[in-house]
CSV table of C-alpha atoms and ligand atoms in Angstrom, one decimal:
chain,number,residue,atom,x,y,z
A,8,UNK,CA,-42.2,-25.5,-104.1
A,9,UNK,CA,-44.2,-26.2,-107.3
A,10,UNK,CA,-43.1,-24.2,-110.6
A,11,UNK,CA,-44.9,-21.8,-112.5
A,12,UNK,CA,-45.2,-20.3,-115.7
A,13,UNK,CA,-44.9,-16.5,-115.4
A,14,UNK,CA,-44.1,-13.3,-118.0
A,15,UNK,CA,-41.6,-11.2,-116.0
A,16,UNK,CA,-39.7,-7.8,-116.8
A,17,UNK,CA,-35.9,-8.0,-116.0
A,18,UNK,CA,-35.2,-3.9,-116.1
A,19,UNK,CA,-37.2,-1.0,-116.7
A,20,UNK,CA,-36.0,-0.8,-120.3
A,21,UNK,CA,-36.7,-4.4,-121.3
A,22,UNK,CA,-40.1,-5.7,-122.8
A,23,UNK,CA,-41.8,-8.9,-120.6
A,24,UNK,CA,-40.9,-11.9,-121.8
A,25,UNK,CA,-41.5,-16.0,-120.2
A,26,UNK,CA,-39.8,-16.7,-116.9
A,27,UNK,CA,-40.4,-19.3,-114.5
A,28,UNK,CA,-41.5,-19.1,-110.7
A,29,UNK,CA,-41.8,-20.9,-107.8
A,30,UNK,CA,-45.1,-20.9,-105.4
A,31,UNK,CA,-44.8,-22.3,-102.2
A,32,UNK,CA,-46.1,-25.2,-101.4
A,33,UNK,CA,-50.0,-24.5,-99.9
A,34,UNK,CA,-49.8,-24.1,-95.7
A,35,UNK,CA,-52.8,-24.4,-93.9
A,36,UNK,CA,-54.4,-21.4,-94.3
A,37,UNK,CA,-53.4,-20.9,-98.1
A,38,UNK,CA,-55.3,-21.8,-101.2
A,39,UNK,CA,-53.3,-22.5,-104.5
A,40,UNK,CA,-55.5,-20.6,-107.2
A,41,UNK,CA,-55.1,-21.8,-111.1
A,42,UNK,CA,-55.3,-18.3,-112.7
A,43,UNK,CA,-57.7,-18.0,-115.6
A,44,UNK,CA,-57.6,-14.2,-116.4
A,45,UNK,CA,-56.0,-11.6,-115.2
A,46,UNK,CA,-56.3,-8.0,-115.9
A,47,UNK,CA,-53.7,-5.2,-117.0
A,48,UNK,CA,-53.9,-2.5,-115.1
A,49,UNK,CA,-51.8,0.7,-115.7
A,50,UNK,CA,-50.0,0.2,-112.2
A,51,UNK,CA,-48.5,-2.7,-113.7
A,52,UNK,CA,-46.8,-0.5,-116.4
A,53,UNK,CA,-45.9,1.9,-113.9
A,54,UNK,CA,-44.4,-0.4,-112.0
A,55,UNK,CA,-42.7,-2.4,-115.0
A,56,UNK,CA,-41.0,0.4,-116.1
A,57,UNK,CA,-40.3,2.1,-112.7
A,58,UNK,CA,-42.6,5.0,-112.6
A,59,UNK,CA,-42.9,5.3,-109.2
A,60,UNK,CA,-38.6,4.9,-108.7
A,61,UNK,CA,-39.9,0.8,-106.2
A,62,UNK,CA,-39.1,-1.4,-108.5
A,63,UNK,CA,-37.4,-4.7,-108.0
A,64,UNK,CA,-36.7,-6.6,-110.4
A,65,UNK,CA,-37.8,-9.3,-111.6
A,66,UNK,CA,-41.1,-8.0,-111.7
A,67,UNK,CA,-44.2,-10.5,-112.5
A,68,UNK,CA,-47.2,-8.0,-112.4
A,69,UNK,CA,-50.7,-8.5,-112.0
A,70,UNK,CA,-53.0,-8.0,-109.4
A,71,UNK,CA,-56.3,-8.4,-111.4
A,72,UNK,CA,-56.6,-12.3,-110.7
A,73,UNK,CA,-59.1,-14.8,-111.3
A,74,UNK,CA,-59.2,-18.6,-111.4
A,75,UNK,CA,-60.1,-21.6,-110.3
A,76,UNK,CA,-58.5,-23.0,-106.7
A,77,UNK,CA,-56.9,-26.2,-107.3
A,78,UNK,CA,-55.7,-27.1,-103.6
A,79,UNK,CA,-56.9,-25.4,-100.2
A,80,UNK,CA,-54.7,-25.9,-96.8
A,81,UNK,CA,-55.6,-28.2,-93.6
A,82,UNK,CA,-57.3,-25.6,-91.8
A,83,UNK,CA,-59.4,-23.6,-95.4
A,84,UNK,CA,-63.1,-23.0,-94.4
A,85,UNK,CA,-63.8,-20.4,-97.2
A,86,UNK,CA,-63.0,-22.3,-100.3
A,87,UNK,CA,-63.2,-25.8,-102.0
A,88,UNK,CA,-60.8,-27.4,-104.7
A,89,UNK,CA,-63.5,-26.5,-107.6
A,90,UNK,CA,-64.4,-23.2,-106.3
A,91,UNK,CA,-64.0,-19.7,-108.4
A,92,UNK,CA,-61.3,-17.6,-106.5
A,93,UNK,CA,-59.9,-14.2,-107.1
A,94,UNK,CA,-56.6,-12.4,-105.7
A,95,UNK,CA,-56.7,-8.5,-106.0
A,96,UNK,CA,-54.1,-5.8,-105.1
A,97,UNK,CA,-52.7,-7.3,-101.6
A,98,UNK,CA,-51.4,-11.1,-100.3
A,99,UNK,CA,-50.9,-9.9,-96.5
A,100,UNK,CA,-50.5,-7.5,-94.0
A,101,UNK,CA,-49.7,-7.2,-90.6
A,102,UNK,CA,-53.2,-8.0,-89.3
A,103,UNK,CA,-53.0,-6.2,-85.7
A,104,UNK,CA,-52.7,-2.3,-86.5
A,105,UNK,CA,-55.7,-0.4,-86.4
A,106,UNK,CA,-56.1,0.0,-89.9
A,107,UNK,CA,-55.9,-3.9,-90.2
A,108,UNK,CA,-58.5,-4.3,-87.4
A,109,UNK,CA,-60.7,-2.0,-89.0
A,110,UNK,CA,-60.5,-3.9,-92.4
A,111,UNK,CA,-58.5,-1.2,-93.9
A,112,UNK,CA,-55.6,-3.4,-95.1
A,113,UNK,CA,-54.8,-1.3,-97.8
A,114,UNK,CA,-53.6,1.2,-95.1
A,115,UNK,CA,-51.8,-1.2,-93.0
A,116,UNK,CA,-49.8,1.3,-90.5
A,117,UNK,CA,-47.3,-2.4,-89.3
A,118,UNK,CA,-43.5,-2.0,-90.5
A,119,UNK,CA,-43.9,-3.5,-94.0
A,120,UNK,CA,-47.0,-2.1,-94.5
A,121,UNK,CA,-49.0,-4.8,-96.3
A,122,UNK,CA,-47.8,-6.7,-99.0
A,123,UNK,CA,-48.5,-6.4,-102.4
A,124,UNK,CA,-49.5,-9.2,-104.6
A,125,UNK,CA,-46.0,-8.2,-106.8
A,126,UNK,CA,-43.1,-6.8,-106.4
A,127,UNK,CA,-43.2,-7.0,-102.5
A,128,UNK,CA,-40.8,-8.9,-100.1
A,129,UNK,CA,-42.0,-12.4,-99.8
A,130,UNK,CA,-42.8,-13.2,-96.7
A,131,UNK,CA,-42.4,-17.2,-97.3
A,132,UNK,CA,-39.9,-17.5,-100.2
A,133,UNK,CA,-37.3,-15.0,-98.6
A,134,UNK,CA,-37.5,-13.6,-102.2
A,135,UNK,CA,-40.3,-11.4,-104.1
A,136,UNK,CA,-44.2,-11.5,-104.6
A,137,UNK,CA,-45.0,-12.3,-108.2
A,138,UNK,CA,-48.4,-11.5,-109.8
A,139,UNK,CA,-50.8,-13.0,-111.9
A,140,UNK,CA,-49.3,-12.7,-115.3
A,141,UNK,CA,-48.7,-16.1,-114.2
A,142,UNK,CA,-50.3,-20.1,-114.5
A,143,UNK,CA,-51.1,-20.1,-110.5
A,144,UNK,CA,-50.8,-18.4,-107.5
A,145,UNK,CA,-51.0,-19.5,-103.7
A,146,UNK,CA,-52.3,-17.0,-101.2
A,147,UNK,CA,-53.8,-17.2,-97.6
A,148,UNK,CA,-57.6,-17.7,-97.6
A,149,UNK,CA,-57.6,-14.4,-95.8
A,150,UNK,CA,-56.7,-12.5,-98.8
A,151,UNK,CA,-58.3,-14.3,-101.4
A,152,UNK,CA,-62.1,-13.4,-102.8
A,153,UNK,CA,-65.5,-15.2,-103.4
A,154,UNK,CA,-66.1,-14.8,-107.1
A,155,UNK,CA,-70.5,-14.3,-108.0
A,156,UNK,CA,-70.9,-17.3,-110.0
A,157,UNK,CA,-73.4,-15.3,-112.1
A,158,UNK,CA,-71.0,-13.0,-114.0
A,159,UNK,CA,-68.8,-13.5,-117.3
A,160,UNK,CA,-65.7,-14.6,-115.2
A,161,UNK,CA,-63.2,-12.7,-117.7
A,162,UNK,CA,-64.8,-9.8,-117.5
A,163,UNK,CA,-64.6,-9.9,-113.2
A,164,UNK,CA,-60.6,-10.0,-113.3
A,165,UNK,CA,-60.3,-6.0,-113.7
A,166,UNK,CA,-63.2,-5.7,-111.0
A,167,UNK,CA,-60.0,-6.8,-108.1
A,168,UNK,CA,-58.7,-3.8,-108.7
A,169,UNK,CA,-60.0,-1.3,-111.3
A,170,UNK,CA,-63.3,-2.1,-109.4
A,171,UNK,CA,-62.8,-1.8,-105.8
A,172,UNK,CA,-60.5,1.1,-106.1
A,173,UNK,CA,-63.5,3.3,-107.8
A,174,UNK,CA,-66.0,1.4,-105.4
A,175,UNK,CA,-64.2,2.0,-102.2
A,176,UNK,CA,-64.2,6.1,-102.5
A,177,UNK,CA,-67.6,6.5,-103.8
A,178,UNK,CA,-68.8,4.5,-100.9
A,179,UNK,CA,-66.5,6.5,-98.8
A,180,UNK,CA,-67.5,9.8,-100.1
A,181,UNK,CA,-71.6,8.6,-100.0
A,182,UNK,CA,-72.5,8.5,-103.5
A,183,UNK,CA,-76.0,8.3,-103.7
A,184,UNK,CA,-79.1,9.1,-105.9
A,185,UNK,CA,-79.3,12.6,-106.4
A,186,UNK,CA,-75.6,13.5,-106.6
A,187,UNK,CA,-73.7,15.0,-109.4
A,188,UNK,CA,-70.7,13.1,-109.9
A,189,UNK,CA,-68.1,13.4,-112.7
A,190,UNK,CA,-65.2,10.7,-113.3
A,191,UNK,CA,-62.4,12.2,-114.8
A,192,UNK,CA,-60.7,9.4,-117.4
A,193,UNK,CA,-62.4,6.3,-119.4
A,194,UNK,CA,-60.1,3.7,-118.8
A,195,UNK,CA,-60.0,1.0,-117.1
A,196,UNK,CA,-60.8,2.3,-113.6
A,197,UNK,CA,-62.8,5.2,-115.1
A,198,UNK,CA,-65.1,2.9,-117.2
A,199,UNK,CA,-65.8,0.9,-113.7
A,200,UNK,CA,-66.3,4.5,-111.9
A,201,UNK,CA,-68.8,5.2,-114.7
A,202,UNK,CA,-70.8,1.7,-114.0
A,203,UNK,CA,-71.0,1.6,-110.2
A,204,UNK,CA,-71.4,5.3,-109.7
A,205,UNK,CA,-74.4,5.2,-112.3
A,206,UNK,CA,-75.6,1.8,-109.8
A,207,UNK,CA,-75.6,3.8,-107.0
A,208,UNK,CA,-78.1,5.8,-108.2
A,209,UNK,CA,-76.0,9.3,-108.8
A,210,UNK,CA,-76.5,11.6,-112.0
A,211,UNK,CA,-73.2,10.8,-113.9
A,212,UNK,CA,-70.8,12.8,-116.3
A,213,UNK,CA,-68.0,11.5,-117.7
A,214,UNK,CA,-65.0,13.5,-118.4
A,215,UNK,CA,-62.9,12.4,-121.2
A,216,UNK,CA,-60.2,13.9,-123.4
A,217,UNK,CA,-60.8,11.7,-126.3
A,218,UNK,CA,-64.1,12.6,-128.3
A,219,UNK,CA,-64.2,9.0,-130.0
A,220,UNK,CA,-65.3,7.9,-126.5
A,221,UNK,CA,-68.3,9.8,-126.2
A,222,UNK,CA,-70.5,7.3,-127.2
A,223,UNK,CA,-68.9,4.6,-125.6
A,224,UNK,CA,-69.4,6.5,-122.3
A,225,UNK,CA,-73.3,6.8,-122.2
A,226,UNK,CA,-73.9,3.4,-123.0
A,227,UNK,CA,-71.3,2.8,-120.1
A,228,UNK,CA,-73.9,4.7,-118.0
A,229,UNK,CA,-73.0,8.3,-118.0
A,230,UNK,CA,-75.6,10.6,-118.1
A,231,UNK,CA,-73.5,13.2,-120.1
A,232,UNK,CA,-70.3,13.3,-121.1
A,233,UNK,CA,-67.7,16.0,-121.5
A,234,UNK,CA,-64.5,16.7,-123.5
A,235,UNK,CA,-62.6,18.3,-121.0
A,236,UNK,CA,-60.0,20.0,-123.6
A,237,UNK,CA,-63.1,22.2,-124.4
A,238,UNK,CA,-63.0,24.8,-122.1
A,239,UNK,CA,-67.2,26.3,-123.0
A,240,UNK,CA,-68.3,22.6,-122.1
A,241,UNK,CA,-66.1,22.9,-119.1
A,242,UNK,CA,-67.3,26.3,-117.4
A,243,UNK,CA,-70.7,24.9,-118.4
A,244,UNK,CA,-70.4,22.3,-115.2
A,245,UNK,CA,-68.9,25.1,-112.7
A,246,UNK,CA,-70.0,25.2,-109.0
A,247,UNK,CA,-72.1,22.0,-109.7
A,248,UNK,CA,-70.4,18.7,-109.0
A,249,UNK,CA,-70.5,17.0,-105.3
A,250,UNK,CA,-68.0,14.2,-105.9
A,251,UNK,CA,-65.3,14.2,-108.5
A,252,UNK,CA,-63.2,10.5,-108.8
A,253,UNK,CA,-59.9,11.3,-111.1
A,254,UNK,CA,-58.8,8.4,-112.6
A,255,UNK,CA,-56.3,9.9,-114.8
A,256,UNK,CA,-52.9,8.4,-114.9
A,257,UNK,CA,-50.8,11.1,-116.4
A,258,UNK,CA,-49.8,14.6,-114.6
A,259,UNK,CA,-52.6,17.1,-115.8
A,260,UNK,CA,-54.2,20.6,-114.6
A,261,UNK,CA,-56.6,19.7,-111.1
A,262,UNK,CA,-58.1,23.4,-111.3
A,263,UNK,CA,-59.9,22.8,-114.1
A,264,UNK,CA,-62.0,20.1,-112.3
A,265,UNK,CA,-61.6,21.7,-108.8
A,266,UNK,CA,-64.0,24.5,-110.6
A,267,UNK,CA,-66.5,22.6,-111.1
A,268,UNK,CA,-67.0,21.1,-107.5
A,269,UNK,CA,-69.8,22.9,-105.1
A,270,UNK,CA,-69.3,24.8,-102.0
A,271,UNK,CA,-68.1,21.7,-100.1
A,272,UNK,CA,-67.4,19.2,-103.0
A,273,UNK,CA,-64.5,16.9,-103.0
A,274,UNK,CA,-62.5,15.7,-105.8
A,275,UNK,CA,-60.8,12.1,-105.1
A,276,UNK,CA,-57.1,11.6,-106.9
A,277,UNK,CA,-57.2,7.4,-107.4
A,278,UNK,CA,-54.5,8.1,-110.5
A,279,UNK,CA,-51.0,8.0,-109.5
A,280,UNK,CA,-48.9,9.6,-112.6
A,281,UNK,CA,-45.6,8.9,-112.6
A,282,UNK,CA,-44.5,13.1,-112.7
A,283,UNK,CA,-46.2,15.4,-110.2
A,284,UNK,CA,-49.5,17.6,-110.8
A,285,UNK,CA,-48.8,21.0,-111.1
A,286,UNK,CA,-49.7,22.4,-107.8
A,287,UNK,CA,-53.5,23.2,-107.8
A,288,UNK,CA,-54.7,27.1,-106.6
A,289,UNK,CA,-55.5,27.5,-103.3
A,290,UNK,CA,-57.8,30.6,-103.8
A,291,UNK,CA,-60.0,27.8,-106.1
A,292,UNK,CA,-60.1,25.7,-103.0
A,293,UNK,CA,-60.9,28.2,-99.9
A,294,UNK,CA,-63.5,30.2,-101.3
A,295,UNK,CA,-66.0,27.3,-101.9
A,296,UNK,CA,-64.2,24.9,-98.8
A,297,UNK,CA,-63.9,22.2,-101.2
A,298,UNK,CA,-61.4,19.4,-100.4
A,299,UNK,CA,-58.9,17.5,-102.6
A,300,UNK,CA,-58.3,13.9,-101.7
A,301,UNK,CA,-56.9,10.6,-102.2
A,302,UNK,CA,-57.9,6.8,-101.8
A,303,UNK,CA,-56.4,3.4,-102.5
A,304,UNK,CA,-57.7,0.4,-103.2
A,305,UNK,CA,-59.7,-1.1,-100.9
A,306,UNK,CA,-59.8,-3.8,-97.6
A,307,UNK,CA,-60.3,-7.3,-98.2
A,308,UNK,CA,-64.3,-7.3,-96.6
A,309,UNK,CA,-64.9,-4.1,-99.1
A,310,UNK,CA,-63.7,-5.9,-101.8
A,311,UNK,CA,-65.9,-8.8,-100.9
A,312,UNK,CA,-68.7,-6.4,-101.1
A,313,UNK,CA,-67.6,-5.1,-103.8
A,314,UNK,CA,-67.8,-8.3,-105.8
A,315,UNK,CA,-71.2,-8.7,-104.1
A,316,UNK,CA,-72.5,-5.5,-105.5
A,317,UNK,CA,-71.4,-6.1,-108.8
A,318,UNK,CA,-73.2,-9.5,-108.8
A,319,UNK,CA,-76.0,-8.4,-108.2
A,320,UNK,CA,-76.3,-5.7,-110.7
A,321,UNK,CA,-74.4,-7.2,-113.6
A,322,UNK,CA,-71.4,-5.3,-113.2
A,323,UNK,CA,-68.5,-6.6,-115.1
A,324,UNK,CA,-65.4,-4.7,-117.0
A,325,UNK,CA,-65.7,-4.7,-121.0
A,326,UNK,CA,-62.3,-6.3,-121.8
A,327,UNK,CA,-60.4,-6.9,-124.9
A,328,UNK,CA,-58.6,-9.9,-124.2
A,329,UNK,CA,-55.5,-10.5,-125.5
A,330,UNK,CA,-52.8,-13.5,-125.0
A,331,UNK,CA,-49.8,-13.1,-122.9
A,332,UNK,CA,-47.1,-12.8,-125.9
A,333,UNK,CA,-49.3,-9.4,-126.4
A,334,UNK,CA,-48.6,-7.8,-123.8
A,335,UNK,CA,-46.0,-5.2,-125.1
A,336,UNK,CA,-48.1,-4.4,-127.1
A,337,UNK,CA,-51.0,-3.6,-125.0
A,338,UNK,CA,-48.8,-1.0,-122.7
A,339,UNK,CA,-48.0,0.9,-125.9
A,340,UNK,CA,-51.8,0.9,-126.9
A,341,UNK,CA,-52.6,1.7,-123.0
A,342,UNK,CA,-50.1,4.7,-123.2
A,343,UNK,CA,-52.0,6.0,-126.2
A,344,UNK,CA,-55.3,5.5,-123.5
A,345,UNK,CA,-56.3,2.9,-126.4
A,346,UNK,CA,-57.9,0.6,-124.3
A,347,UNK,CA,-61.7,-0.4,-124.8
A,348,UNK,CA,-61.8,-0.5,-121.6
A,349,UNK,CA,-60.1,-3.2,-119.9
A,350,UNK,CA,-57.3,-5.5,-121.4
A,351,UNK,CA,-57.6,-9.4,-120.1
A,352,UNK,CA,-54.8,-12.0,-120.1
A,353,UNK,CA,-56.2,-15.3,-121.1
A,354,UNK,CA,-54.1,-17.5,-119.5
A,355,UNK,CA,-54.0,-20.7,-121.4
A,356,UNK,CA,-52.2,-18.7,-123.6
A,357,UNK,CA,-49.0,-19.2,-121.1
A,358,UNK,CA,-48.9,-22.5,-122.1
B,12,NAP,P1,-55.8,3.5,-118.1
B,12,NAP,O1,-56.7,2.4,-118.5
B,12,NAP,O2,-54.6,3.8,-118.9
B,12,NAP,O3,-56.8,4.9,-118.1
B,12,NAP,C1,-56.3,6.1,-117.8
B,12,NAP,C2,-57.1,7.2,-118.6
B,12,NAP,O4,-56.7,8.5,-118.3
B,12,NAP,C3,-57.0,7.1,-120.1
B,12,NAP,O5,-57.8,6.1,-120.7
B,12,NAP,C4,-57.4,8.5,-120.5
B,12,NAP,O6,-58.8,8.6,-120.6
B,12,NAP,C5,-56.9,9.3,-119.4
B,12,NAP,N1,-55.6,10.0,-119.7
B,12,NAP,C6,-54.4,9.4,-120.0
B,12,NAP,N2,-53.5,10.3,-120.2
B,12,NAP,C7,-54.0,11.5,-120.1
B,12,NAP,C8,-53.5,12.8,-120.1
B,12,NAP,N3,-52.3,13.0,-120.4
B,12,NAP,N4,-54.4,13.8,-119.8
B,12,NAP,C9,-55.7,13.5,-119.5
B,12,NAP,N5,-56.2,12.3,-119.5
B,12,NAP,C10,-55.4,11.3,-119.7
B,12,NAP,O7,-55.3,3.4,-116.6
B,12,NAP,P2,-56.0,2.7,-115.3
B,12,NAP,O8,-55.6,1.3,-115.2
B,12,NAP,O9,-57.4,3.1,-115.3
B,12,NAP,O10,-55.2,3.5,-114.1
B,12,NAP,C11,-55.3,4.9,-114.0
B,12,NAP,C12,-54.4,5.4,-112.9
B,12,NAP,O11,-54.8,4.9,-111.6
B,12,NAP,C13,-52.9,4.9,-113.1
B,12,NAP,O12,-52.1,5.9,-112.7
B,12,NAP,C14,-52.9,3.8,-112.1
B,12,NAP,O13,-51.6,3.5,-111.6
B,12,NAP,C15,-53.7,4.3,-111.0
B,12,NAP,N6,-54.3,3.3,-110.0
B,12,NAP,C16,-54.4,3.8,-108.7
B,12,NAP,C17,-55.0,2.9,-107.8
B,12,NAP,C18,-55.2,3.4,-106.4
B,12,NAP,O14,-55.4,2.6,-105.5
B,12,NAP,N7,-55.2,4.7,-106.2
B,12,NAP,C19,-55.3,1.6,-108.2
B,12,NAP,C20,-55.2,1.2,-109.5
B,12,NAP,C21,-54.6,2.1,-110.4
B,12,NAP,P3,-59.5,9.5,-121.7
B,12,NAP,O15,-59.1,9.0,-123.0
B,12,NAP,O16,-61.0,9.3,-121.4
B,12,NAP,O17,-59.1,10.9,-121.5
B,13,ZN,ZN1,-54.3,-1.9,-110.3
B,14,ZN,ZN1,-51.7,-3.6,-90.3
């Protein structure tokens, strides 16, 4: 076992503060990763202060991980000691279920489902996964991403998650040029949702409830944006969207957006707020067939493509980046959704 340097929360009520790790030593498959940045994302406050009623604690969050790999196992063909490496949402999973076999990871249907990259069981330590608010991690090859050597490195941490878990439904849902899509939130997965759906080619309106963002979101690559607490510039959009992504990560009223979908639209729910939505109508939904949905994440070959994507259109997050004794802080500001538009741990600020 070889220490780490880690910022962990100890209860729900208690701000993150230094604690130390340990990271197995590297087996043959895995690659021991010397983390550089990683991201904040708002399922690491959920998660912090136990949102979502899973949490155990210690929890070490962060699952927005780049760096550089510092050891690889005997049997490691995909990287070299040297080599960029990133770690996203997930370490593992059970690898033989037919989500797994069909690269859906994320949806791993084995007993444990798959692991997370925190605050799952460990399957190697006996105790918990810890994330990448953290000075390395190990992980198997399997798990563990190419980084395009052409982007601003910070600024691909947020891609491991905020990225692929906008990228994965709009490829799902066939996002393409000449589609009207709206994304419902500018923060850190909305402001990536706004990039790659603007990539792909589809006419893009942002949906925000803070006017000081409007700006902000057309040079992000919306085509119009919308304050959705005005309810003329609302019913100006109704009957005309075919793909909604909702990014939002507080409980809110779905009708209003449901409205605006086509006969046959779909509105994708990626937020996951901590209280319920209120229930959304069903008369909204049967008279036009339009579908409500879900998604998470993404597999590990999506992700990969993902990354791919983004290289070769330039796509990174705009970060603020911040050092790791700020990180109380920055859940406050996030909670406020003050967050331009991704917050990045620089990680020599550990030591
Ligand atoms: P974030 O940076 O805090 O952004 C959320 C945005 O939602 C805010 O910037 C704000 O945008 C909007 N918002 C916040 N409170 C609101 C309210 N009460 N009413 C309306 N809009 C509100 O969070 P994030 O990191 O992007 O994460 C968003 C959600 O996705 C979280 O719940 C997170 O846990 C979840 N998530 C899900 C997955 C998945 O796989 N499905 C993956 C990662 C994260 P405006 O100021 O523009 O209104
Ligand atoms: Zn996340
Ligand atoms: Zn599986």
């Amino acid at each position: 076992m070889v220490k780490a340097s880690s910022y962990a929360a100890q209860s729900a009520e208690s701000p993150l503060g230094p604690f130390e790790i340990q990271r197995r030593d590297v087996k043959e498959h895995d690659v021991r990763i010397d983390i550089l940045y990683c991201g904040v994302c708002h399922s690491d406050l959920h998660t912090v202060r136990n949102e979502w009623g899973n949490a155990v604690y210690p929890v070490v969050p962060g699952h927005e991980i780049v760096g550089r790999v510092s050891e690889v196992g005997s049997q490691v063909t995909k990287f070299k000691v040297g080599q960029l490496a990133g770690v996203g949402c997930m370490v593992d999973s059970c690898r033989t279920c037919a989500a797994c076999k069909e690269g859906l990871e994320q949806y791993c249907e084995g007993p444990e489902s798959f692991t997370q990259t925190y605050n799952s069981p460990d399957k190697h330590t006996g105790g918990l996964t810890f994330g990448g608010y953290s000075s390395s991690i190990v992980a198997d090859e399997a798990f563990t991403l190419r980084i395009p050597e052409n982007l601003e490195l910070a600024g691909v941490a947020p891609l491991l998650c905020a990225g692929i878990t906008t990228y994965s439904p709009l490829r799902h849902w066939n996002v393409q040029k000449g589609h009207k899509v709206g994304i419902v939130g500018l923060g850190g997965l909305g402001h990536m949702g706004v990039k790659i759906a603007a990539a792909l080619g589809a006419h893009v309106v942002l949906f925000t409830t803070s006017p000081g963002k409007i700006e902000d979101g057309k040079r992000l690559g919306a085509h119009e944006v919308v304050v959705s607490k005005d309810p003329d510039q609302m019913s100006a959009h109704a009957n005309s969207f075919d793909f909604i992504l909702n990014t939002v990560a507080a409980s809110h009223d779905l009708d209003q957006f449901v409205a605006l979908l086509k006969r046959d639209g779909t509105m994708t729910l990626v937020g996951a707020p901590e209280h319920p939505h209120p229930s959304p109508s069903v008369m909204n939904m049967i008279f036009k067939r339009r579908s409500l949905a879900g998604s998470l994440i993404g597999g590990v070959a999506e992700t990969q493509e993902m990354l791919d994507f983004c290289g070769k259109h330039g796509i990174t997050s705009d970060i603020e980046m911040i050092r790791i004794d700020q990180i109380n802080e920055a859940y406050e500001r996030m909670l406020k959704s003050d967050v331009k538009y991704r917050f990045v741990i620089d990680m020599a600020s550990l030591n």
